Coordinates of C-alpha atoms in Angstrom, one line a residue:
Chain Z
X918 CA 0.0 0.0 0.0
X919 CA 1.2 3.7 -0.8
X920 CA 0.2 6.7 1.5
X921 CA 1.2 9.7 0.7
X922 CA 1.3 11.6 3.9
X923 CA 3.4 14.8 3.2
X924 CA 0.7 17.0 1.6
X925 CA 2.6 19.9 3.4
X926 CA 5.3 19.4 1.0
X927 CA 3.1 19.1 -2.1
X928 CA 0.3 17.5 -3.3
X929 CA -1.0 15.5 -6.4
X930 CA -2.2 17.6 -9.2
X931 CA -5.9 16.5 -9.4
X932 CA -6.9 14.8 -12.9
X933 CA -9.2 17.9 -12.9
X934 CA -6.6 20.3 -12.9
X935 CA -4.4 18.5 -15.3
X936 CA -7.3 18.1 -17.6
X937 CA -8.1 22.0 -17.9
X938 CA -4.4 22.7 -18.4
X939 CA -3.9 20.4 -21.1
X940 CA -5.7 22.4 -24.0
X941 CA -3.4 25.7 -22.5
X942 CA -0.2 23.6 -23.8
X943 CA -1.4 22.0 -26.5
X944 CA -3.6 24.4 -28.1
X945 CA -3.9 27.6 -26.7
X946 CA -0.5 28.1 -26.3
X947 CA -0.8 32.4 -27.2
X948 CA 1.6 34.3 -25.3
X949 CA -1.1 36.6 -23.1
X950 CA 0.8 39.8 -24.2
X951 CA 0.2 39.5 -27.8
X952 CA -2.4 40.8 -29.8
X953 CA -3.4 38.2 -32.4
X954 CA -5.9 35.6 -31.9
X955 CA -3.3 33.0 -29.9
X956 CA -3.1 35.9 -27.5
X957 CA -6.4 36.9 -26.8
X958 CA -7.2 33.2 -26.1
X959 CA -4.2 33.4 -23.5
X960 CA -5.4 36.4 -22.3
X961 CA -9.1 35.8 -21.8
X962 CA -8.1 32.3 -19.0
X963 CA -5.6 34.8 -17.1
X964 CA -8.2 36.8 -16.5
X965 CA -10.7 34.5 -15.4
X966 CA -8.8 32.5 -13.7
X967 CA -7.4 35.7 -11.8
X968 CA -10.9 36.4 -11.1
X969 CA -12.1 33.1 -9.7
X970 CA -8.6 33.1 -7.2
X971 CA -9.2 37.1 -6.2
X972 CA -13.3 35.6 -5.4
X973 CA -11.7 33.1 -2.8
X974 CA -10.4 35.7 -0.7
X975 CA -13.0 38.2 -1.5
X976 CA -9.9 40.5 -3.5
X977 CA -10.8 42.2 -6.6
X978 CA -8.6 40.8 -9.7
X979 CA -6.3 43.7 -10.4
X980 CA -5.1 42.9 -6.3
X981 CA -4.2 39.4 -7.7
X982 CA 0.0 38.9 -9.1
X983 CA 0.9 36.1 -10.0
X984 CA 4.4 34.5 -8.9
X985 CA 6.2 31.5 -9.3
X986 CA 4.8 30.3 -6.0
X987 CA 4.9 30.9 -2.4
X988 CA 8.6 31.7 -2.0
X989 CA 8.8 34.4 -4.6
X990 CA 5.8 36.0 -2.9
X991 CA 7.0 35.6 0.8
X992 CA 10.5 37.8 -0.9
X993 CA 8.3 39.9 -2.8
X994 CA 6.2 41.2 -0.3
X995 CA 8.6 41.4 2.3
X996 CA 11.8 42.9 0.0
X997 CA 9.3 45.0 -2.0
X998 CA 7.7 46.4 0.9
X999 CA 11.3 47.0 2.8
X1000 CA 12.6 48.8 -0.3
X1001 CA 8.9 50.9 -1.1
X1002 CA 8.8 52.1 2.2
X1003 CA 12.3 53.0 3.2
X1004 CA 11.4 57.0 3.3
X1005 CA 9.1 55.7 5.9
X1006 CA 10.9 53.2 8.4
X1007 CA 13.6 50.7 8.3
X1008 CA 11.9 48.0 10.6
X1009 CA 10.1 44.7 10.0
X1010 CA 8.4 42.3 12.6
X1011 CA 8.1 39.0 11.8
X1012 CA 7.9 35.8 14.3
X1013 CA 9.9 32.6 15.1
X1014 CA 7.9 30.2 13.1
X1015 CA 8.3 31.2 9.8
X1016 CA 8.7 29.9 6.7
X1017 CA 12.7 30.3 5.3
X1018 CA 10.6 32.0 2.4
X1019 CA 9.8 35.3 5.4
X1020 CA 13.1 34.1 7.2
X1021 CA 15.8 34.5 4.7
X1022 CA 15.0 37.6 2.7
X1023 CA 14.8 38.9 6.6
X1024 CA 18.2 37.9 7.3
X1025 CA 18.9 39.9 3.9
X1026 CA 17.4 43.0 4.5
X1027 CA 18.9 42.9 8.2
X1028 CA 22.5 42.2 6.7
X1029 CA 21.8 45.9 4.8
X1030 CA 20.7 47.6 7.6
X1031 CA 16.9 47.1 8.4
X1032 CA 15.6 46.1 11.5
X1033 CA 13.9 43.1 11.9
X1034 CA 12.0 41.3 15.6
X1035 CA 11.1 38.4 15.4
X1036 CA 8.0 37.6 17.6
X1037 CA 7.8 34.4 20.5
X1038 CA 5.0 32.1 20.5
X1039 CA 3.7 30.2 23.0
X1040 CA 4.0 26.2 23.4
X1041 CA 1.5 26.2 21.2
X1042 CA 2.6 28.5 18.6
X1043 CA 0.5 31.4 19.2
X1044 CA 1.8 35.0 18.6
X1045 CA 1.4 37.1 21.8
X1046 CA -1.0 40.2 20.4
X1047 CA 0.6 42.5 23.4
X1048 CA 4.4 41.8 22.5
X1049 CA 3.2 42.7 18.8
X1050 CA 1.7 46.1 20.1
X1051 CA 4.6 46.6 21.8
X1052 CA 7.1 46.0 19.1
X1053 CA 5.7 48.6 16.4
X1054 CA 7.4 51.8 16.6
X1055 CA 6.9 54.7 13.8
X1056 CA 10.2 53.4 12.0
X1057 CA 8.3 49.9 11.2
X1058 CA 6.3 49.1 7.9
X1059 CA 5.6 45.8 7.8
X1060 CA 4.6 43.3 10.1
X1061 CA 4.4 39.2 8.7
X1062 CA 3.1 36.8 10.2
X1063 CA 2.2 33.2 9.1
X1064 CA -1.7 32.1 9.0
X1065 CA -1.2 28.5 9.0
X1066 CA 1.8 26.9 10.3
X1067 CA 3.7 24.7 8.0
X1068 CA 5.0 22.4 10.3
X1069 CA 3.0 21.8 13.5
X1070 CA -0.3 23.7 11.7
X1071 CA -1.2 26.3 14.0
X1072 CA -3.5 28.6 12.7
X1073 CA -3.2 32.5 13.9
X1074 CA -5.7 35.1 14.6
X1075 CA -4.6 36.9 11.6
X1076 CA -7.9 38.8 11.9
X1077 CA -6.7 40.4 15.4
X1078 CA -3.1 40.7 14.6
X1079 CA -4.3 42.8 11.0
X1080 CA -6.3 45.3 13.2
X1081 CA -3.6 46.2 15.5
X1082 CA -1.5 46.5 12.5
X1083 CA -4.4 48.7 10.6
X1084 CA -4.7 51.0 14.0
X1085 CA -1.3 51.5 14.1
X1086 CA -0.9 52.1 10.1
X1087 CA 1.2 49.5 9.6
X1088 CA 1.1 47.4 6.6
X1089 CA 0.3 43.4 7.7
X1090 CA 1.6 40.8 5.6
X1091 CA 0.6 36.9 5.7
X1092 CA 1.7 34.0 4.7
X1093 CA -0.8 31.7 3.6
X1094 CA 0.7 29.0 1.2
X1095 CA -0.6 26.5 4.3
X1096 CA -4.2 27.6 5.0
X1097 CA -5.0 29.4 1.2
X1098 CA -8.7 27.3 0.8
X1099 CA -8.3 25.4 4.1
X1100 CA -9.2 28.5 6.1
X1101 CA -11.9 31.2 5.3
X1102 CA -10.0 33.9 4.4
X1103 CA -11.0 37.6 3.4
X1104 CA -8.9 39.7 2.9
X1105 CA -11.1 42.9 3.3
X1106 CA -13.0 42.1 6.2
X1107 CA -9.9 40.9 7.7
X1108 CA -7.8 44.2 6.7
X1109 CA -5.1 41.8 5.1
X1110 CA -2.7 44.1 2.8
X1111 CA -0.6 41.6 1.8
X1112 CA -1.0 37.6 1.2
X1113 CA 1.0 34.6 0.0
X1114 CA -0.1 30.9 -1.6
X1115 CA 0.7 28.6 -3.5
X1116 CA -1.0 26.4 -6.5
X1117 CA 0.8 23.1 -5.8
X1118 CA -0.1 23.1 -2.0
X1119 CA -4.0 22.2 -3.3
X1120 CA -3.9 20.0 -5.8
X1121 CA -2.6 22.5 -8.4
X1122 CA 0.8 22.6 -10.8
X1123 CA 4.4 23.5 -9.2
X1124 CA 5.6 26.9 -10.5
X1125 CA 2.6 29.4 -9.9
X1126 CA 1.3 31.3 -6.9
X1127 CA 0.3 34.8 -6.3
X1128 CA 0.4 37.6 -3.9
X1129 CA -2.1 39.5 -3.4
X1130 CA -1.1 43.2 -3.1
X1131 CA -4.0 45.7 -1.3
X1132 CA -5.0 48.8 -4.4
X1133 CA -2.7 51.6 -2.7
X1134 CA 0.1 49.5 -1.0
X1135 CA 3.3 51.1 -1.7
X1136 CA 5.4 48.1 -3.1
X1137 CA 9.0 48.3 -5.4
X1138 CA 8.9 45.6 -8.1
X1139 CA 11.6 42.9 -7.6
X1140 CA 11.4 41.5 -10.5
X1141 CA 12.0 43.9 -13.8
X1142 CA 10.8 43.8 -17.6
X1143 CA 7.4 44.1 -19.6
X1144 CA 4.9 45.5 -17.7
X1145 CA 3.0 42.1 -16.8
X1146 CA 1.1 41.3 -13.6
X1147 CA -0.6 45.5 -13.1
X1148 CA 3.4 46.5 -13.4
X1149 CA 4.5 44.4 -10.3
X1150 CA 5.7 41.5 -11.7
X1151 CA 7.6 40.9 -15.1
X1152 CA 7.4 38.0 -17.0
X1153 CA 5.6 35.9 -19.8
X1154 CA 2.6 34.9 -17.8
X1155 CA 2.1 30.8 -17.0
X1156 CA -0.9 30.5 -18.5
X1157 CA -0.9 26.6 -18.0
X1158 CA -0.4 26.9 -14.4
X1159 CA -2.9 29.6 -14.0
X1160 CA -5.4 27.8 -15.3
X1161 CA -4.3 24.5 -13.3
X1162 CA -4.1 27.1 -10.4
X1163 CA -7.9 28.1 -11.1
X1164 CA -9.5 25.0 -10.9
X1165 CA -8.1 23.5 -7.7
X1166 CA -9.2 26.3 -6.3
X1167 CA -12.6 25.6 -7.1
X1168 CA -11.8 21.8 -6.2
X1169 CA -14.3 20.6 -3.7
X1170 CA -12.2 20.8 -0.1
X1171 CA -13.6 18.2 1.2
X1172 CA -12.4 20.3 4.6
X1173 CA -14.9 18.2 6.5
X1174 CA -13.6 14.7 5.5
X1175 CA -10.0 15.8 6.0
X1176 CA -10.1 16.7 9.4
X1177 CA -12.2 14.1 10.9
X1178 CA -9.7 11.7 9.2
X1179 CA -6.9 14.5 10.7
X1180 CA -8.6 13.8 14.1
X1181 CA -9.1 9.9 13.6
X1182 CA -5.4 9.8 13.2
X1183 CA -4.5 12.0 16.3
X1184 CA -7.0 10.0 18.4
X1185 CA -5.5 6.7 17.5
X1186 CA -1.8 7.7 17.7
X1187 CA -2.6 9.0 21.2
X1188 CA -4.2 5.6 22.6
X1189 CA -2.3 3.3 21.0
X1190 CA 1.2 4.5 21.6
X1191 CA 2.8 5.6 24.5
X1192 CA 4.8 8.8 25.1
X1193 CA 3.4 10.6 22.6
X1194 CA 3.1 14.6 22.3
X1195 CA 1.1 16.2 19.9
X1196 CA 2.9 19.3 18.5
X1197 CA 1.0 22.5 18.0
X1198 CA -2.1 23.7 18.6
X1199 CA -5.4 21.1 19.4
X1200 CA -8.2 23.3 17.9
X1201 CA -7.0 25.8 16.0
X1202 CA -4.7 24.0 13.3
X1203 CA -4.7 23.6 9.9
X1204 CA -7.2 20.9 9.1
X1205 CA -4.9 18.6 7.2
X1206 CA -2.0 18.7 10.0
X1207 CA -0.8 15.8 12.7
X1208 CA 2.6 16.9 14.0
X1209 CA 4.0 14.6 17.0
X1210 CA 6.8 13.6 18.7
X1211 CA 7.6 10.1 19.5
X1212 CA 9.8 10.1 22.7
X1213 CA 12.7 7.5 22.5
X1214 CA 13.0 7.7 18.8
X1215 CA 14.6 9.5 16.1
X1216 CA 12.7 11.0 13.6
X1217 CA 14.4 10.2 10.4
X1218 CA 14.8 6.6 11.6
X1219 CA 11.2 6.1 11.7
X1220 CA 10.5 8.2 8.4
X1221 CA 13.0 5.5 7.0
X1222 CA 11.2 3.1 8.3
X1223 CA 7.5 4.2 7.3
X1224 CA 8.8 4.9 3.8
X1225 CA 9.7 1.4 3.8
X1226 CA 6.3 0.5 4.1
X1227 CA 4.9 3.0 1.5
X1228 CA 4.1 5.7 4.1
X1229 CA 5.6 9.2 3.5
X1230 CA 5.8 11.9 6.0
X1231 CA 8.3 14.1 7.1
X1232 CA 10.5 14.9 9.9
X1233 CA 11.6 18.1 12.1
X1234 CA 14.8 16.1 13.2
X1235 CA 18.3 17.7 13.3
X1236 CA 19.4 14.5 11.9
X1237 CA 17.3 14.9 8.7
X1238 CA 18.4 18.7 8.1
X1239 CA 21.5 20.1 6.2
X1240 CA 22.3 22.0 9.5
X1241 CA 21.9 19.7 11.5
X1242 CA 20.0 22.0 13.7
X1243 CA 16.3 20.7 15.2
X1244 CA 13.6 22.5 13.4
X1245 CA 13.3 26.4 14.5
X1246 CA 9.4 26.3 15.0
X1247 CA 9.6 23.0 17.5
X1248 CA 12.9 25.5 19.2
X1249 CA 10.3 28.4 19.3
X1250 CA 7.7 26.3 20.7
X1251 CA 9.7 25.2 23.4
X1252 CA 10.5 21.5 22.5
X1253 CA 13.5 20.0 24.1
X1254 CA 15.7 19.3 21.2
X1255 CA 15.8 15.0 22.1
X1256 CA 11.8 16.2 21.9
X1257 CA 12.0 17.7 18.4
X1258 CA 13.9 14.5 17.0
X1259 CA 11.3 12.3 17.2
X1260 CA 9.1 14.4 15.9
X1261 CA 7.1 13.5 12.5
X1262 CA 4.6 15.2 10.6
X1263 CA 1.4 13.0 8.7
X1264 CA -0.2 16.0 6.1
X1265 CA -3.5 14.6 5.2
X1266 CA -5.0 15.2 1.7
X1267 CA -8.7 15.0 0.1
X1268 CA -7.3 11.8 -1.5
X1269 CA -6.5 10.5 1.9
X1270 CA -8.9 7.8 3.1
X1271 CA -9.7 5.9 6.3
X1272 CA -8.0 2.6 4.9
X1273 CA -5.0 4.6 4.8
X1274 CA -4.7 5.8 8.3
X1275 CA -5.6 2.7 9.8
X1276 CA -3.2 1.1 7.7
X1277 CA -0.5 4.1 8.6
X1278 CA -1.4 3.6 12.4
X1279 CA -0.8 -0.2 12.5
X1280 CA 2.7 0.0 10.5
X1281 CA 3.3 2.7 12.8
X1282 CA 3.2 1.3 16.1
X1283 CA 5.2 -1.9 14.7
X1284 CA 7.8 0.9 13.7
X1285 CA 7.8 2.6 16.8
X1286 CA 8.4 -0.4 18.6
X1287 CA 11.3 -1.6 16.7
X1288 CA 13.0 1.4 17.4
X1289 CA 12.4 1.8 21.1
X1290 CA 13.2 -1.8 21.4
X1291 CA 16.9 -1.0 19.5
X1292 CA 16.8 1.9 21.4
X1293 CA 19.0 2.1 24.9
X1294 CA 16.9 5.3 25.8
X1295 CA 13.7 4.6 27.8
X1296 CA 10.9 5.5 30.0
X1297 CA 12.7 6.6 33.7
X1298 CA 16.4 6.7 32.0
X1299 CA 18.3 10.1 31.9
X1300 CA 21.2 10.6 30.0
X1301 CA 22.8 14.0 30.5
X1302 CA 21.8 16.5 28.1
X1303 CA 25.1 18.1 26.9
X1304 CA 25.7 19.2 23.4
X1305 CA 28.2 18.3 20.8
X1306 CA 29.8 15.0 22.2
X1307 CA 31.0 13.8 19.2
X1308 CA 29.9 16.4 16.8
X1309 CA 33.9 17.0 16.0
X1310 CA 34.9 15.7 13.1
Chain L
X562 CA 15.4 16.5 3.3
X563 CA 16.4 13.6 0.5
X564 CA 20.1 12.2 2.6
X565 CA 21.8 10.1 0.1
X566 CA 22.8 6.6 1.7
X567 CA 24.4 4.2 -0.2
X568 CA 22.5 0.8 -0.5
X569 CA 24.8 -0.8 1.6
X570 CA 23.9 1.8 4.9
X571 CA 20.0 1.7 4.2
X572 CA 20.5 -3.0 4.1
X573 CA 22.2 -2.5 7.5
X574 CA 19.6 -0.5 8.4
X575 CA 16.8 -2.2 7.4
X576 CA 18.3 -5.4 8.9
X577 CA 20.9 -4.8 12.1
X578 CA 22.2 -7.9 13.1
X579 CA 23.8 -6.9 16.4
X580 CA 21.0 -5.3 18.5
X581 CA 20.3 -6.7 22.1
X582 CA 22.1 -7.0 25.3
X583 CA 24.2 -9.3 26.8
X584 CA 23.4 -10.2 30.7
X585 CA 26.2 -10.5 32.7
X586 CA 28.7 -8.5 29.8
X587 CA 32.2 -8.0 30.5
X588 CA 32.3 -4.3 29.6
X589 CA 29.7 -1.9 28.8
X590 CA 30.1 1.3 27.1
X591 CA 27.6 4.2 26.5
X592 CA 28.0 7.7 24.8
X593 CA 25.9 9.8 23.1
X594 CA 22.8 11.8 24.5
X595 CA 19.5 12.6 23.7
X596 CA 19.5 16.4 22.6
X597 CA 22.6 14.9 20.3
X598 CA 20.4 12.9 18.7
X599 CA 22.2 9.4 19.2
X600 CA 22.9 7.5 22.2
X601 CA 24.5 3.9 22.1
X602 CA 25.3 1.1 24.3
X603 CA 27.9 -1.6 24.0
X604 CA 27.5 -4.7 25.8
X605 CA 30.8 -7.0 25.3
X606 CA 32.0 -10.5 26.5
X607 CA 35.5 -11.5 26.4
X608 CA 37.1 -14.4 25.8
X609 CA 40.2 -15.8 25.1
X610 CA 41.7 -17.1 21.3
X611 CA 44.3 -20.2 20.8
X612 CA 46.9 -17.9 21.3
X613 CA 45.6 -17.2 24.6
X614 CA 44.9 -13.2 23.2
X615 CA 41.9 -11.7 24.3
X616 CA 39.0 -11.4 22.1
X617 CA 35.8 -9.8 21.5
X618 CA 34.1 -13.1 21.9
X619 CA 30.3 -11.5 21.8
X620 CA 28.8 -8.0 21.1
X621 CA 25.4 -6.6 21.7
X622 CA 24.7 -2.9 20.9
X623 CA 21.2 -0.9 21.0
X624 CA 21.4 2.2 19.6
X625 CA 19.1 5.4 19.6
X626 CA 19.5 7.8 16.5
X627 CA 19.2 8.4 13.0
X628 CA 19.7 6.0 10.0
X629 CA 24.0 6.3 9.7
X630 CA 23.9 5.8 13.4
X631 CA 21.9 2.7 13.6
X632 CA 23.9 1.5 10.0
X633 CA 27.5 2.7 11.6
X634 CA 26.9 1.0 14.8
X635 CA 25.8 -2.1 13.7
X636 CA 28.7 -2.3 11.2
X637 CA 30.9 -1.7 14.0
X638 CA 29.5 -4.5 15.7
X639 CA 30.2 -6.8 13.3
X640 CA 33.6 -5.9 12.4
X641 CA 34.7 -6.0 16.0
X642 CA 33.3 -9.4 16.6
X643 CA 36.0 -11.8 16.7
X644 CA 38.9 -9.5 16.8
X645 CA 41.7 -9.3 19.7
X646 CA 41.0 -6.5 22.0
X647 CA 44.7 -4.6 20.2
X648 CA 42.9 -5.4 16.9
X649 CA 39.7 -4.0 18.5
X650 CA 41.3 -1.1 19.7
X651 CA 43.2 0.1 15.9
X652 CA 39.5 0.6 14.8
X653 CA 38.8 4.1 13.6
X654 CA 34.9 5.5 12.7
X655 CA 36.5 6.1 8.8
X656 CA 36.9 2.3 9.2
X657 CA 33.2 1.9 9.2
X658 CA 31.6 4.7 7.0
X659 CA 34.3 2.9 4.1
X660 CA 32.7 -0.6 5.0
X661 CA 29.4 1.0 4.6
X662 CA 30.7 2.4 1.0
X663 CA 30.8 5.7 2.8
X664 CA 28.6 8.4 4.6
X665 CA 27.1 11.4 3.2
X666 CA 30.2 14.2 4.9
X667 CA 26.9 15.5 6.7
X668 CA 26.7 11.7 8.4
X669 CA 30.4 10.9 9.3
X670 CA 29.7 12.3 12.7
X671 CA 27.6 9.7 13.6
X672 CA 30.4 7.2 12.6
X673 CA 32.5 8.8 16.1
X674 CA 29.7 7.1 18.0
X675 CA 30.0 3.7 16.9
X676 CA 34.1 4.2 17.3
X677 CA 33.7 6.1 21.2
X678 CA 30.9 3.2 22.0
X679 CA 33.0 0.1 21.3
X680 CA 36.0 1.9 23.6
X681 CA 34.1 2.9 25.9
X682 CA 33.1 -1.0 26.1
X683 CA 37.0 -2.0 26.3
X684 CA 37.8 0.5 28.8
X685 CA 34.9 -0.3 31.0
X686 CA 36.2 -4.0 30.6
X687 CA 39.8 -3.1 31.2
X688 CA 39.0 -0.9 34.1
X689 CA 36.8 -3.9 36.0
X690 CA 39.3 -6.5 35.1
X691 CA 42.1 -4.4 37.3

C-alpha cells in the first residue's frame, strides 16, 4: 500500500486540474501579451482565472499577481515592501515560526541595515498580540506573520493581529501557502494588505502562486521587464499553471472529510502508543495537519522506516536537516531538542482515506516499537543533556 | 530532506544484526545523549583465542539515532566481533563509514559514535578486570 502523507510538501495535481491545463499547452498556447488571436485566447483564462482566485479571498482581480509560488511572494512582499517604504521606516516584525521564504530575505534586509524582531509564541505557537503592540514603533512598515503553520499547523488570529496592524498604520503581511482554501480567508474584512499561496499546495501545478497586493500598497517591483502582472511582476505569464491554479481552487475541499480523518489519526496515535506529544495547537490547526513527537525515537529513523512500508511523511529532526539543527518552529515552541527529534509530521489530503490511516497507524506502532526496542533510551532513564559529544569531526 | 545513503547503509539498516544485550557482559560502554540525537550502548563478553589473546568473543549494541547511526553502529559490531581487543582497539569511525561504501560528509559524525561506543566498552572491561 502507498500513502502519501506529506501534503505539506506538495500535493498531487488533481486529474481535474491537469485536464483543464492540457488544452493551455497544447492548443492555446498564445503568449497573453500578444495581440493576435493566440493571445487573446491566453489572455481571456488569465483573467478568469485571476478572477475566480481574487473571489476566494474576497480580493478584486487587479489585487491578484501572479508568482512563481509561495517563496517568490514571501520575498516579494517582504523585499518589495522594505525597499517601497524606506522613506518611511527601516523595521520589519516577523515571528519565530516562519517559513525560510519570510526568514531569509529577513536575514537579507537585516544584513543591509533594516531592522527586523522576530515575535515568540507560545508552546502552542501562538503569537502574543501585546508583545506585537509593543514591538511597532513609527520606524516599522511591515509586520508578517504566518496564518497556517507549515509544520506543526497552527493557525493565527490573523484577523486580530491585521487590526492592530491597521490602528497602528502598519502594513500586515501573511503568509498563507498552508491555510490558502483550508481557512476562510477575506482579505477585506480581515484588513489583510498583503498575502502569499501557493497552486501546488492544493492540488494544483508546481511553478505558480500569487500575492495579493491591497490597491494603494506602496510596493518596489523585484522583478523587472514588460509591464506584466498591473506593473508588479515581469514575465511571460504561466498560463498553464494559472489555469491549473484556477481550478483547484474551485476543487471541492472536502475540509470536513480531511479533518475528521486529521482527528481519527491523532486520536489513534494518542491511545495506542505511548509517550506521545502532539505538536501545535489542538483546535485551531490547519485541518490537514498531525505533527507529534515520538519520545525514544529518532525521527528520520522512523521516516526511514515508514517509507519502507509506502508511508511518506516528514520529519523536524536535526538529523534529517542540512544544518543539523532541530527544526526552528519545535525550538520556538519550546521543545527540548531529544523532543523535536522524534518528531514527525502526517499531512493529510482530500485523497486521503480511512483505509490509509488505519493502515498508517498499524505500520506505525510496529515501527515505533522496533525502534524503542533498539533503542537504549527509555521511560525513567536520563542521560545528560550536553551538546556536541561527538559532533567533532 | 532527500540524505543520500548508499545501498549498503540503508541494508544494515533495514536489517541490524547486532542489537540486544548481553546479561552479565564484561564491559559496557555508552555515549551519546539525547539532545545529540544518538545515544548507544555496547554490551561485550571477552574471551580468550588459541593464542591465549583476548577477544571480542560477543557484542550486543542498542542504539538510539538516526539511519547512519543505527547503519555505523551495527557495522561496527560486526567488524569487531571476533577481533583481539589490540585489533579492536586500531578501529577508527573512517573504518566503518568505508565498510558502509561511505557516509554522506553530513553523516560521518555519527560514525565517532559507533568508534567512542566500542571503547568505551574496552575500557569499562579493562577498568573492571584491574
Amino acid at each position: 500500500m502507498k500513502v502519501y502523507l506529506d501534503n505539506g510538501a506538495t500535493t498531487k495535481v488533481s486529474d481535474e486540474v491537469v485536464r483543464a491545463i492540457l488544452p493551455y499547452y497544447k492548443k492555446h498556447y498564445g503568449n497573453a501579451s500578444s495581440l493576435h488571436d493566440f493571445g487573446a485566447k491566453a489572455k481571456e483564462a488569465l483573467e478568469k482565472s485571476r478572477k475566480i482566485i481574487a473571489q476566494e479571498i474576497n480580493a478584486d482581480p487587479e489585487e491578484i499577481v501572479f508568482t512563481s509560488g509561495g517563496s517568490e511572494s514571501d520575498n516579494l512582499a517582504i523585499k518589495g515592501i522594505a525597499y517601497g517604504n524606506k522613506k518611511k521606516g527601516n523595521h520589519i516584525i516577523t515571528t519565530k515560526i516562519e517559513h525560510p521564504a519570510i526568514l531569509g530575505p529577513c536575514k537579507e534586509l537585516f544584513l543591509e541595515g533594516f531592522k527586523v524582531t522576530y515575535l515568540d509564541v507560545d508552546k502552542n505557537g501562538f503569537i502574543k498580540l501585546n508583545q506585537l503592540k509593543k514591538e511597532i514603533s513609527d520606524k516599522t512598515i511591515l509586520v508578517s506573520v504566518i496564518h497556517g503553520n507549515n509544520e506543526i499547523g497552527t493557525v493565527q488570529d490573523i484577523e486580530k493581529i491585521a487590526k492592530i496592524c491597521k490602528k497602528k498604520g502598519v502594513y500586515f503581511h501573511t503568509d498563507a501557502v498552508q491555510s490558502f482554501t483550508k481557512e476562510k480567508i477575506d482579505v477585506k474584512k480581515m484588513n489583510i494588505d498583503l498575502l502569499s499561496a501557493s497552486s501546488h499546495k492544493i492540488h494544483g501545478p508546481k511553478g505558480i502562486g500569487f500575492l495579493y497586493i491591497r490597491k494603494g500598497v506602496n510596493i518596489k517591483k523585484m522583478l523587472y521587464g514588460g509591464r506584466h502582472e498591473n506593473d508588479k511582476r515581469a514575465g511571460t505569464e504561466n498560463i498553464p499553471g494559472i489555469v491549473g491554479f484556477a481550478k483547484a481552487v474551485q476543487l471541492d475541499k472536502k475540509l470536513k472529510q480531511i479533518k475528521k480523518l486529521r482527528d481519527y489519526l491523532i486520536k489513534r496515535i494518542e491511545k495506542e502508543i505511548s509517550d506521545v506529544k502532539l505538536n501545535g495547537d489542538r483546535n485551531k490547526r490547519l485541518v490537514n495537519n498531525v505533527n507529534i513527537s515520538f519520545k525514544y525515537v529518532e525521527g528520520e529513523a522512523l521516516l526511514m522506516h515508514l517509507n519502507d512500508r509506502g508511508i511518506a511523511v516528514s520529519t523536524g529532526s536535526a538529523c534529517s536537516s542540512q544544518s543539523l539543527e532541530p527544526s526552528h518552529v519545535l525550538v520556538a515552541i519550546g521543545l527540548k531538542h531529544e523532543d523535536a527529534h522524534g518528531s514527525i509530521r502526517f499531512t493529510l489530503s482530500r485523497y486521503t482515506t480511512k483505509q490509509e490511516i488505519d493502515y498508517t497507524v498499524r505500520e506505525l506502532k510496529k515501527v515505533v516499537k522496533l525502534l524503542r526496542d533498539m533503542s537504549p533510551w527509555k521511560k525513567g532513564i536520563n542521560y545528560e543533556a550536553k551538546e556536541g559529544d561527538h559532533h567533532g569531526y | 530532506m532527500a540524505i543520500d545513503y548508499t545501498k549498503k547503509v540503508m541494508r544494515v539498516f533495514r536489517n541490524p544484526k547486532h542489537f540486544g544485550e548481553i546479561k552479565n557482559a564484561d564491559g559496557v560502554g555508552v555515549v551519546g545523549n539525547p539532545a545529540c540525537g544518538d545515544i548507544m550502548k555496547v554490551f561485550i563478553k571477552v574471551g580468550k583465542n588459541k593464542k591465549g589473546e583476548e577477544i571480542i568473543k560477543d557484542i550486543k549494541i542498542k542504539t538510539f539515532g538516526c539511519v547512519a547511526a543505527i547503519a555505523t553502529s551495527d557495522t561496527m559490531a560486526d567488524m569487531i566481533k571476533g577481533k583481539t581487543l589490540k585489533e579492536a582497539m586500531k578501529l577508527t569511525n573512517k573504518d566503518v563509514a568505508k565498510k558502509l561504501g561511505g557516509l554522506p560528509p553530513i553523516k560521518m559524525h555519527c560514525s565517532n559514535l559507533s568508534e567512542e561506543g566500542f571503547r568505551a566498552a574496552i575500557k569499562d572491561y579493562e577498568k573492571k578486570k584491574k
